[in-house]
mmCIF file of C-alpha atoms (C1' of nucleotides) in Angstrom:
data_model
loop_
_atom_site.group_PDB
_atom_site.id
_atom_site.type_symbol
_atom_site.label_atom_id
_atom_site.label_comp_id
_atom_site.label_asym_id
_atom_site.label_seq_id
_atom_site.Cartn_x
_atom_site.Cartn_y
_atom_site.Cartn_z
ATOM 1 C CA MET A 28 -26.027 -12.166 2.994
ATOM 2 C CA PHE A 29 -24.682 -9.990 0.186
ATOM 3 C CA SER A 30 -21.121 -10.508 -1.063
ATOM 4 C CA LYS A 31 -18.552 -7.931 -0.021
ATOM 5 C CA ALA A 32 -18.480 -6.701 -3.617
ATOM 6 C CA CYS A 33 -22.218 -6.168 -3.453
ATOM 7 C CA GLU A 34 -22.005 -4.319 -0.148
ATOM 8 C CA TYR A 35 -19.381 -1.989 -1.623
ATOM 9 C CA GLY A 36 -21.494 -1.680 -4.764
ATOM 10 C CA ILE A 37 -24.627 -0.595 -2.941
ATOM 11 C CA ARG A 38 -22.734 1.841 -0.762
ATOM 12 C CA ALA A 39 -20.997 3.279 -3.827
ATOM 13 C CA VAL A 40 -24.204 3.689 -5.795
ATOM 14 C CA VAL A 41 -25.948 5.362 -2.877
ATOM 15 C CA PHE A 42 -23.055 7.793 -2.488
ATOM 16 C CA ILE A 43 -22.903 8.521 -6.210
ATOM 17 C CA ALA A 44 -26.647 9.099 -6.192
ATOM 18 C CA SER A 45 -26.420 11.457 -3.230
ATOM 19 C CA GLN A 46 -23.970 13.549 -5.230
ATOM 20 C CA SER A 47 -25.815 13.257 -8.533
ATOM 21 C CA VAL A 48 -28.830 14.815 -6.838
ATOM 22 C CA GLN A 49 -26.652 17.893 -6.630
ATOM 23 C CA SER A 50 -25.400 17.425 -10.210
ATOM 24 C CA ARG A 51 -21.966 16.452 -8.922
ATOM 25 C CA LYS A 52 -19.828 13.840 -10.559
ATOM 26 C CA VAL A 53 -17.499 11.920 -8.265
ATOM 27 C CA SER A 54 -14.149 10.276 -8.859
ATOM 28 C CA LEU A 55 -13.234 6.725 -7.941
ATOM 29 C CA LYS A 56 -10.982 8.123 -5.249
ATOM 30 C CA GLU A 57 -13.827 10.054 -3.648
ATOM 31 C CA VAL A 58 -16.124 7.065 -3.752
ATOM 32 C CA ALA A 59 -13.601 4.764 -2.122
ATOM 33 C CA LYS A 60 -12.887 7.353 0.535
ATOM 34 C CA GLU A 61 -16.533 8.040 1.326
ATOM 35 C CA ILE A 62 -17.551 4.415 1.599
ATOM 36 C CA ASP A 63 -14.254 3.240 3.101
ATOM 37 C CA SER A 64 -13.486 0.588 0.506
ATOM 38 C CA PRO A 65 -10.315 -0.536 -1.307
ATOM 39 C CA GLU A 66 -9.950 1.756 -4.303
ATOM 40 C CA SER A 67 -8.841 -0.687 -6.992
ATOM 41 C CA TYR A 68 -11.390 -3.285 -6.024
ATOM 42 C CA THR A 69 -14.117 -0.674 -5.986
ATOM 43 C CA SER A 70 -13.040 0.273 -9.502
ATOM 44 C CA LYS A 71 -13.889 -3.216 -10.725
ATOM 45 C CA ILE A 72 -17.283 -3.083 -9.098
ATOM 46 C CA LEU A 73 -18.079 0.317 -10.586
ATOM 47 C CA GLN A 74 -17.114 -0.994 -14.013
ATOM 48 C CA LYS A 75 -19.711 -3.725 -13.620
ATOM 49 C CA LEU A 76 -22.321 -1.170 -12.667
ATOM 50 C CA VAL A 77 -21.392 0.942 -15.691
ATOM 51 C CA LYS A 78 -21.761 -2.054 -18.006
ATOM 52 C CA SER A 79 -25.139 -2.913 -16.541
ATOM 53 C CA GLU A 80 -26.100 0.736 -17.010
ATOM 54 C CA VAL A 81 -26.841 1.480 -13.379
ATOM 55 C CA ILE A 82 -24.319 4.326 -13.326
ATOM 56 C CA LEU A 83 -22.623 6.539 -15.917
ATOM 57 C CA SER A 84 -18.911 7.212 -16.270
ATOM 58 C CA GLU A 85 -16.916 9.860 -18.097
ATOM 59 C CA LYS A 86 -13.183 9.824 -18.612
ATOM 60 C CA GLY A 87 -10.738 12.692 -18.416
ATOM 61 C CA PRO A 88 -10.548 15.655 -16.129
ATOM 62 C CA THR A 89 -14.006 16.786 -14.991
ATOM 63 C CA GLY A 90 -14.957 13.176 -15.577
ATOM 64 C CA GLY A 91 -16.194 10.768 -12.939
ATOM 65 C CA PHE A 92 -19.181 8.634 -12.013
ATOM 66 C CA SER A 93 -22.776 9.768 -11.884
ATOM 67 C CA ILE A 94 -26.338 8.624 -12.246
ATOM 68 C CA ASP A 95 -28.680 9.927 -14.905
ATOM 69 C CA TYR A 96 -30.874 12.529 -13.261
ATOM 70 C CA GLN A 97 -33.937 11.270 -15.124
ATOM 71 C CA LYS A 98 -33.453 7.715 -13.894
ATOM 72 C CA LEU A 99 -32.517 8.619 -10.362
ATOM 73 C CA ASN A 100 -35.899 8.020 -8.754
ATOM 74 C CA SER A 101 -36.670 4.881 -10.738
ATOM 75 C CA ILE A 102 -33.559 2.835 -10.017
ATOM 76 C CA LYS A 103 -34.329 0.100 -7.538
ATOM 77 C CA LEU A 104 -31.820 -1.583 -5.272
ATOM 78 C CA GLU A 105 -32.650 -4.835 -6.996
ATOM 79 C CA ARG A 106 -30.779 -3.721 -10.128
ATOM 80 C CA VAL A 107 -27.604 -3.070 -8.178
ATOM 81 C CA VAL A 108 -27.734 -6.399 -6.371
ATOM 82 C CA VAL A 109 -28.532 -8.403 -9.491
ATOM 83 C CA ALA A 110 -25.750 -6.664 -11.424
ATOM 84 C CA ILE A 111 -23.188 -7.795 -8.864
ATOM 85 C CA ASP A 112 -24.472 -10.915 -7.078
ATOM 86 C CA GLY A 113 -27.156 -12.165 -9.445
ATOM 87 C CA ASP A 114 -30.614 -13.163 -8.248
ATOM 88 C CA GLN A 115 -29.789 -16.366 -6.367
ATOM 89 C CA ILE A 116 -30.012 -14.563 -3.055
ATOM 90 C CA PHE A 117 -33.728 -13.944 -3.416
ATOM 91 C CA LYS A 118 -34.595 -16.673 -5.888
ATOM 92 C CA GLY A 119 -32.426 -19.637 -4.879
ATOM 93 C CA CYS A 120 -33.092 -22.456 -2.423
ATOM 94 C CA GLY A 121 -32.026 -21.832 1.159
ATOM 95 C CA LEU A 122 -30.404 -25.251 1.375
ATOM 96 C CA GLY A 123 -28.687 -24.967 -1.991
ATOM 97 C CA LEU A 124 -30.834 -27.410 -3.958
ATOM 98 C CA LYS A 125 -30.902 -26.694 -7.678
ATOM 99 C CA GLN A 126 -34.417 -27.988 -7.973
ATOM 100 C CA CYS A 127 -36.538 -26.716 -5.124
ATOM 101 C CA ASN A 128 -40.126 -25.602 -5.615
ATOM 102 C CA ALA A 129 -43.629 -26.287 -4.371
ATOM 103 C CA ASN A 130 -43.651 -29.683 -6.150
ATOM 104 C CA MET A 131 -40.239 -30.779 -4.971
ATOM 105 C CA PRO A 132 -39.435 -28.631 -1.950
ATOM 106 C CA CYS A 133 -36.565 -28.732 0.473
ATOM 107 C CA PRO A 134 -37.878 -29.086 4.032
ATOM 108 C CA LEU A 135 -37.327 -25.397 4.637
ATOM 109 C CA HIS A 136 -38.952 -24.244 1.412
ATOM 110 C CA ASP A 137 -42.199 -22.664 2.617
ATOM 111 C CA LYS A 138 -40.770 -20.814 5.574
ATOM 112 C CA PHE A 139 -37.686 -19.728 3.705
ATOM 113 C CA LYS A 140 -39.709 -18.472 0.791
ATOM 114 C CA GLU A 141 -41.311 -15.930 3.079
ATOM 115 C CA VAL A 142 -37.912 -14.508 3.982
ATOM 116 C CA ARG A 143 -36.742 -14.525 0.385
ATOM 117 C CA ASP A 144 -39.933 -12.825 -0.751
ATOM 118 C CA LYS A 145 -39.575 -10.180 1.900
ATOM 119 C CA LEU A 146 -36.019 -9.541 0.770
ATOM 120 C CA GLN A 147 -37.032 -9.463 -2.873
ATOM 121 C CA ASN A 148 -39.825 -7.041 -2.055
ATOM 122 C CA LEU A 149 -37.387 -4.836 -0.159
ATOM 123 C CA LEU A 150 -35.002 -4.785 -3.106
ATOM 124 C CA GLU A 151 -37.735 -4.159 -5.667
ATOM 125 C CA THR A 152 -39.446 -1.358 -3.807
ATOM 126 C CA THR A 153 -36.469 0.484 -2.345
ATOM 127 C CA THR A 154 -35.062 3.158 -4.636
ATOM 128 C CA VAL A 155 -31.466 4.261 -4.679
ATOM 129 C CA LEU A 156 -32.706 7.853 -4.434
ATOM 130 C CA GLU A 157 -34.566 7.132 -1.225
ATOM 131 C CA LEU A 158 -31.360 5.811 0.340
ATOM 132 C CA ALA A 159 -29.304 8.682 -1.056
ATOM 133 C CA GLU A 160 -31.627 11.177 0.587
ATOM 134 C CA LYS A 161 -30.938 9.653 3.981
ATOM 135 C CA ILE A 162 -27.263 10.331 3.397
ATOM 136 C CA GLU A 163 -27.971 13.911 2.360
ATOM 137 C CA TYR A 164 -30.041 14.594 5.460
ATOM 138 C CA GLY A 165 -27.547 12.895 7.762
ATOM 139 C CA LEU A 166 -30.037 10.170 8.609
ATOM 140 C CA GLY A 167 -27.866 7.393 7.244
ATOM 141 C CA PHE A 168 -24.157 6.634 6.971
ATOM 142 C CA LEU A 169 -21.933 4.733 4.553
ATOM 143 C CA LYS A 170 -18.894 3.926 6.649
ATOM 144 C CA ARG A 171 -17.836 2.676 10.117
ATOM 145 C CA MET B 91 -27.413 -16.473 1.900
ATOM 146 C CA PHE B 92 -25.935 -19.380 3.855
ATOM 147 C CA SER B 93 -22.440 -20.626 3.019
ATOM 148 C CA LYS B 94 -22.177 -23.914 1.159
ATOM 149 C CA ALA B 95 -20.830 -25.498 4.329
ATOM 150 C CA CYS B 96 -23.920 -24.336 6.175
ATOM 151 C CA GLU B 97 -26.260 -25.646 3.485
ATOM 152 C CA TYR B 98 -24.575 -29.050 3.711
ATOM 153 C CA GLY B 99 -24.684 -28.802 7.486
ATOM 154 C CA ILE B 100 -28.402 -28.166 7.679
ATOM 155 C CA ARG B 101 -29.182 -30.892 5.179
ATOM 156 C CA ALA B 102 -26.951 -33.313 7.087
ATOM 157 C CA VAL B 103 -28.514 -32.529 10.449
ATOM 158 C CA VAL B 104 -32.013 -32.888 9.072
ATOM 159 C CA PHE B 105 -31.133 -36.264 7.592
ATOM 160 C CA ILE B 106 -29.440 -37.458 10.751
ATOM 161 C CA ALA B 107 -32.492 -36.333 12.735
ATOM 162 C CA SER B 108 -34.852 -38.162 10.406
ATOM 163 C CA GLN B 109 -32.923 -41.359 11.132
ATOM 164 C CA SER B 110 -32.494 -40.713 14.843
ATOM 165 C CA VAL B 111 -36.278 -40.573 15.121
ATOM 166 C CA GLN B 112 -36.118 -44.239 14.219
ATOM 167 C CA SER B 113 -33.147 -44.809 16.554
ATOM 168 C CA ARG B 114 -30.839 -45.305 13.615
ATOM 169 C CA LYS B 115 -27.266 -44.093 13.574
ATOM 170 C CA VAL B 116 -25.872 -43.103 10.183
ATOM 171 C CA SER B 117 -22.367 -43.172 8.770
ATOM 172 C CA LEU B 118 -20.611 -40.305 7.062
ATOM 173 C CA LYS B 119 -20.945 -42.180 3.799
ATOM 174 C CA GLU B 120 -24.698 -42.432 4.146
ATOM 175 C CA VAL B 121 -25.038 -38.790 5.025
ATOM 176 C CA ALA B 122 -22.998 -37.630 2.053
ATOM 177 C CA LYS B 123 -24.957 -39.914 -0.240
ATOM 178 C CA GLU B 124 -28.361 -38.830 1.034
ATOM 179 C CA ILE B 125 -27.683 -35.124 0.853
ATOM 180 C CA ASP B 126 -25.492 -35.335 -2.250
ATOM 181 C CA SER B 127 -22.427 -33.631 -0.797
ATOM 182 C CA PRO B 128 -18.659 -34.237 -0.999
ATOM 183 C CA GLU B 129 -17.876 -36.852 1.646
ATOM 184 C CA SER B 130 -14.623 -35.495 3.069
ATOM 185 C CA TYR B 131 -15.871 -31.943 3.226
ATOM 186 C CA THR B 132 -19.043 -33.086 4.899
ATOM 187 C CA SER B 133 -16.888 -34.835 7.459
ATOM 188 C CA LYS B 134 -15.337 -31.523 8.504
ATOM 189 C CA ILE B 135 -18.747 -29.937 8.857
ATOM 190 C CA LEU B 136 -20.062 -32.805 10.967
ATOM 191 C CA GLN B 137 -17.018 -32.494 13.228
ATOM 192 C CA LYS B 138 -17.953 -28.879 13.864
ATOM 193 C CA LEU B 139 -21.482 -29.902 14.710
ATOM 194 C CA VAL B 140 -20.179 -32.569 17.077
ATOM 195 C CA LYS B 141 -17.965 -30.032 18.858
ATOM 196 C CA SER B 142 -20.838 -27.607 19.225
ATOM 197 C CA GLU B 143 -22.908 -30.505 20.567
ATOM 198 C CA VAL B 144 -25.633 -30.381 17.958
ATOM 199 C CA ILE B 145 -25.028 -33.988 16.991
ATOM 200 C CA LEU B 146 -23.414 -37.038 18.609
ATOM 201 C CA SER B 147 -20.764 -39.267 17.110
ATOM 202 C CA GLU B 148 -19.512 -42.728 17.971
ATOM 203 C CA LYS B 149 -16.464 -44.376 16.497
ATOM 204 C CA GLY B 150 -15.977 -47.958 15.455
ATOM 205 C CA PRO B 151 -18.348 -50.402 13.827
ATOM 206 C CA THR B 152 -21.961 -49.772 14.784
ATOM 207 C CA GLY B 153 -20.770 -46.208 15.248
ATOM 208 C CA GLY B 154 -22.010 -43.221 13.329
ATOM 209 C CA PHE B 155 -23.770 -39.917 13.804
ATOM 210 C CA SER B 156 -26.992 -39.353 15.666
ATOM 211 C CA ILE B 157 -28.957 -36.825 17.671
ATOM 212 C CA ASP B 158 -29.921 -37.300 21.290
ATOM 213 C CA TYR B 159 -33.524 -38.455 21.327
ATOM 214 C CA GLN B 160 -34.298 -36.238 24.316
ATOM 215 C CA LYS B 161 -33.002 -33.127 22.584
ATOM 216 C CA LEU B 162 -34.490 -33.877 19.211
ATOM 217 C CA ASN B 163 -37.553 -31.668 19.487
ATOM 218 C CA SER B 164 -35.749 -28.794 21.171
ATOM 219 C CA ILE B 165 -32.911 -28.249 18.709
ATOM 220 C CA LYS B 166 -33.565 -25.154 16.642
ATOM 221 C CA LEU B 167 -32.129 -24.470 13.213
ATOM 222 C CA GLU B 168 -30.451 -21.420 14.680
ATOM 223 C CA ARG B 169 -27.941 -23.624 16.534
ATOM 224 C CA VAL B 170 -26.867 -25.345 13.344
ATOM 225 C CA VAL B 171 -26.433 -22.089 11.438
ATOM 226 C CA VAL B 172 -24.559 -20.346 14.240
ATOM 227 C CA ALA B 173 -22.256 -23.351 14.693
ATOM 228 C CA ILE B 174 -21.185 -23.137 11.057
ATOM 229 C CA ASP B 175 -21.696 -19.573 9.794
ATOM 230 C CA GLY B 176 -21.933 -17.586 13.003
ATOM 231 C CA ASP B 177 -24.656 -15.042 13.633
ATOM 232 C CA GLN B 178 -23.615 -12.298 11.206
ATOM 233 C CA ILE B 179 -26.249 -13.381 8.730
ATOM 234 C CA PHE B 180 -29.097 -12.355 11.037
ATOM 235 C CA LYS B 181 -27.270 -9.868 13.213
ATOM 236 C CA GLY B 182 -24.884 -8.060 10.877
ATOM 237 C CA CYS B 183 -25.418 -4.939 8.768
ATOM 238 C CA GLY B 184 -26.733 -5.507 5.246
ATOM 239 C CA LEU B 185 -24.143 -3.139 3.798
ATOM 240 C CA GLY B 186 -21.269 -4.570 5.827
ATOM 241 C CA LEU B 187 -20.766 -1.718 8.279
ATOM 242 C CA LYS B 188 -19.256 -2.774 11.572
ATOM 243 C CA GLN B 189 -21.144 -0.147 13.456
ATOM 244 C CA CYS B 190 -24.719 0.003 12.291
ATOM 245 C CA ASN B 191 -27.621 0.504 14.671
ATOM 246 C CA ALA B 192 -30.541 2.820 15.327
ATOM 247 C CA ASN B 193 -28.178 5.605 16.408
ATOM 248 C CA MET B 194 -25.769 5.270 13.516
ATOM 249 C CA PRO B 195 -27.656 3.374 10.828
ATOM 250 C CA CYS B 196 -26.729 2.522 7.283
ATOM 251 C CA PRO B 197 -29.351 3.874 4.894
ATOM 252 C CA LEU B 198 -30.875 0.414 4.573
ATOM 253 C CA HIS B 199 -30.924 -0.309 8.286
ATOM 254 C CA ASP B 200 -34.649 -0.155 9.119
ATOM 255 C CA LYS B 201 -35.903 -2.049 6.111
ATOM 256 C CA PHE B 202 -33.138 -4.602 6.274
ATOM 257 C CA LYS B 203 -33.687 -5.213 9.935
ATOM 258 C CA GLU B 204 -37.153 -6.496 9.132
ATOM 259 C CA VAL B 205 -35.720 -9.130 6.813
ATOM 260 C CA ARG B 206 -33.008 -10.080 9.279
ATOM 261 C CA ASP B 207 -35.524 -10.356 12.084
ATOM 262 C CA LYS B 208 -37.770 -12.527 9.988
ATOM 263 C CA LEU B 209 -34.839 -14.789 9.208
ATOM 264 C CA GLN B 210 -33.775 -14.871 12.837
ATOM 265 C CA ASN B 211 -37.319 -15.708 13.874
ATOM 266 C CA LEU B 212 -37.423 -18.495 11.315
ATOM 267 C CA LEU B 213 -34.171 -19.951 12.591
ATOM 268 C CA GLU B 214 -35.158 -19.650 16.235
ATOM 269 C CA THR B 215 -38.604 -21.161 15.892
ATOM 270 C CA THR B 216 -37.950 -23.912 13.375
ATOM 271 C CA THR B 217 -36.908 -27.196 14.938
ATOM 272 C CA VAL B 218 -34.710 -29.753 13.281
ATOM 273 C CA LEU B 219 -37.313 -32.376 14.177
ATOM 274 C CA GLU B 220 -40.019 -30.508 12.305
ATOM 275 C CA LEU B 221 -37.870 -30.528 9.155
ATOM 276 C CA ALA B 222 -36.888 -34.159 9.664
ATOM 277 C CA GLU B 223 -40.551 -35.159 9.775
ATOM 278 C CA LYS B 224 -41.100 -33.661 6.342
ATOM 279 C CA ILE B 225 -38.377 -35.939 5.037
ATOM 280 C CA GLU B 226 -39.937 -38.956 6.753
ATOM 281 C CA TYR B 227 -43.353 -38.286 5.247
ATOM 282 C CA GLY B 228 -41.946 -37.542 1.801
ATOM 283 C CA LEU B 229 -43.036 -33.928 2.012
ATOM 284 C CA GLY B 230 -39.519 -32.586 1.697
ATOM 285 C CA PHE B 231 -36.303 -33.554 -0.057
ATOM 286 C CA LEU B 232 -32.591 -33.134 0.622
ATOM 287 C CA LYS B 233 -31.056 -33.453 -2.828
ATOM 288 C CA ARG B 234 -31.497 -32.345 -6.466
ATOM 289 C "C1'" DT C 194 -5.846 -60.505 20.411
ATOM 290 C "C1'" DT C 195 -6.894 -59.419 15.941
ATOM 291 C "C1'" DA C 196 -9.319 -57.788 11.935
ATOM 292 C "C1'" DG C 197 -12.528 -54.680 10.484
ATOM 293 C "C1'" DT C 198 -15.070 -50.421 10.678
ATOM 294 C "C1'" DA C 199 -15.875 -45.639 11.441
ATOM 295 C "C1'" DT C 200 -14.749 -41.034 13.174
ATOM 296 C "C1'" DC C 201 -10.857 -37.563 13.997
ATOM 297 C "C1'" DG C 202 -7.216 -34.424 12.850
ATOM 298 C "C1'" DG C 203 -3.737 -32.502 10.097
ATOM 299 C "C1'" DA C 204 -1.774 -31.417 5.687
ATOM 300 C "C1'" DT C 205 -2.565 -30.153 1.225
ATOM 301 C "C1'" DA C 206 -4.955 -28.721 -3.062
ATOM 302 C "C1'" DA C 207 -8.438 -26.381 -5.998
ATOM 303 C "C1'" DT C 208 -11.568 -22.736 -6.597
ATOM 304 C "C1'" DT C 209 -13.710 -18.438 -5.710
ATOM 305 C "C1'" DT C 210 -13.641 -14.046 -3.794
ATOM 306 C "C1'" DT C 211 -11.263 -10.142 -2.603
ATOM 307 C "C1'" DG C 212 -7.706 -7.010 -3.478
ATOM 308 C "C1'" DT C 213 -3.502 -4.718 -6.046
ATOM 309 C "C1'" DC C 214 -0.737 -2.833 -9.844
ATOM 310 C "C1'" DC C 215 0.165 -0.775 -14.062
ATOM 311 C "C1'" DA C 216 -0.054 0.437 -18.844
ATOM 312 C "C1'" DT C 217 -3.659 2.206 -22.013
ATOM 313 C "C1'" DT C 218 -7.364 5.074 -23.549
ATOM 314 C "C1'" DA C 219 -10.282 9.032 -23.489
ATOM 315 C "C1'" DT C 220 -11.007 13.700 -22.338
ATOM 316 C "C1'" DT C 221 -10.063 18.464 -20.952
ATOM 317 C "C1'" DA C 222 -7.624 22.702 -20.294
ATOM 318 C "C1'" DT C 223 -3.746 25.347 -21.413
ATOM 319 C "C1'" DA D 86 0.060 19.893 -29.586
ATOM 320 C "C1'" DT D 87 0.921 18.953 -24.844
ATOM 321 C "C1'" DA D 88 0.313 17.956 -20.145
ATOM 322 C "C1'" DA D 89 -2.707 16.605 -16.727
ATOM 323 C "C1'" DT D 90 -6.611 13.889 -15.185
ATOM 324 C "C1'" DA D 91 -9.691 10.082 -14.712
ATOM 325 C "C1'" DA D 92 -11.740 5.761 -16.083
ATOM 326 C "C1'" DT D 93 -10.574 1.090 -18.380
ATOM 327 C "C1'" DG D 94 -8.690 -3.475 -18.922
ATOM 328 C "C1'" DG D 95 -5.573 -7.050 -18.093
ATOM 329 C "C1'" DA D 96 -2.431 -9.524 -15.336
ATOM 330 C "C1'" DC D 97 -1.304 -10.757 -10.980
ATOM 331 C "C1'" DA D 98 -1.500 -11.679 -5.754
ATOM 332 C "C1'" DA D 99 -3.634 -12.659 -1.277
ATOM 333 C "C1'" DA D 100 -7.136 -14.572 1.430
ATOM 334 C "C1'" DA D 101 -11.106 -17.270 2.243
ATOM 335 C "C1'" DT D 102 -13.930 -21.009 1.051
ATOM 336 C "C1'" DT D 103 -14.580 -25.462 -0.675
ATOM 337 C "C1'" DA D 104 -12.740 -29.945 -1.283
ATOM 338 C "C1'" DT D 105 -9.478 -34.080 -0.994
ATOM 339 C "C1'" DC D 106 -6.269 -37.415 1.167
ATOM 340 C "C1'" DC D 107 -4.334 -40.140 4.591
ATOM 341 C "C1'" DG D 108 -2.525 -41.716 8.926
ATOM 342 C "C1'" DA D 109 -4.088 -41.975 13.714
ATOM 343 C "C1'" DT D 110 -7.470 -43.137 17.003
ATOM 344 C "C1'" DA D 111 -11.419 -45.487 19.015
ATOM 345 C "C1'" DC D 112 -14.499 -49.011 19.114
ATOM 346 C "C1'" DT D 113 -16.799 -53.665 18.069
ATOM 347 C "C1'" DA D 114 -17.232 -58.328 17.187
ATOM 348 C "C1'" DA D 115 -15.464 -62.660 16.655
#
DNA sequence: TTAGTATCGGATAATTTTGTCCATTATTAT
DNA sequence: ATAATAATGGACAAAATTATCCGATACTAA
């Protein structure tokens, strides 16, 4: 469904958010440990998220990754996914046709659109904060 | 969503079905042309589908690929997808956790499960024949 | 029996994704 | 200023996916 990079990305952002709620910055090392991901690869993914302004980063000691407290409850999962995987997953044709729409549909178009739309809706209505809170309350986990 | 191989696979099966309805066998060349896919790669995918008994193949002149007329209306899309991509796409965790279930869920578990289930339902209730008929009647297309 | 046709299977190559390593830059505390 | 810390950026490597090629095999028709 999502690429591995995207899976790591979401998990990382949720963890960072769960710590930002408590005004804590986290290092790359912590992130990789908490979400059980390869450190260097995770670094690349976080850089992408920094560039697309989903997360903040500060260098030097006391530095680390965080999410702007103001933005915390407005960041939707959709932004994370699009930053890493693009929007093909919830916009593209299920059978890989470049041109597939109501006028010129693939045979799966109508049914598949329902799934896509449901996914898109999930991504556009789910906030990172909401997921982070599950982590805080021990109602959700980011590894295993 | 689906791998490229799986996209080609579905398109190929739907085309083969649309011809089997008319008792026509089709060659690899025809398939690749009709679904606009690389011929040799498509060959590998068709071999997988033969081994998993989704389609039939006959060698020699007058040979080609086809689908058993008896089975035509009972073959679900799910079989094609599982034969090529496995079931991770509608069974696996959205965030890539190996262990993710109601007891030990990822923070996206509940919401994501709805999407997965919808996809699984789509794949389990949609028949290849149903899609093939759209092609026959010009209500669906397999390239562009 | 032979020529022709079409799938099968194995080897190999190209591309993309995933993952690693290291020097550089920025920042902080001493 | 200096040393320590943490992200950054670039090059590189491994693995998986996508794609190609070709000889072998099976079958048909004449």
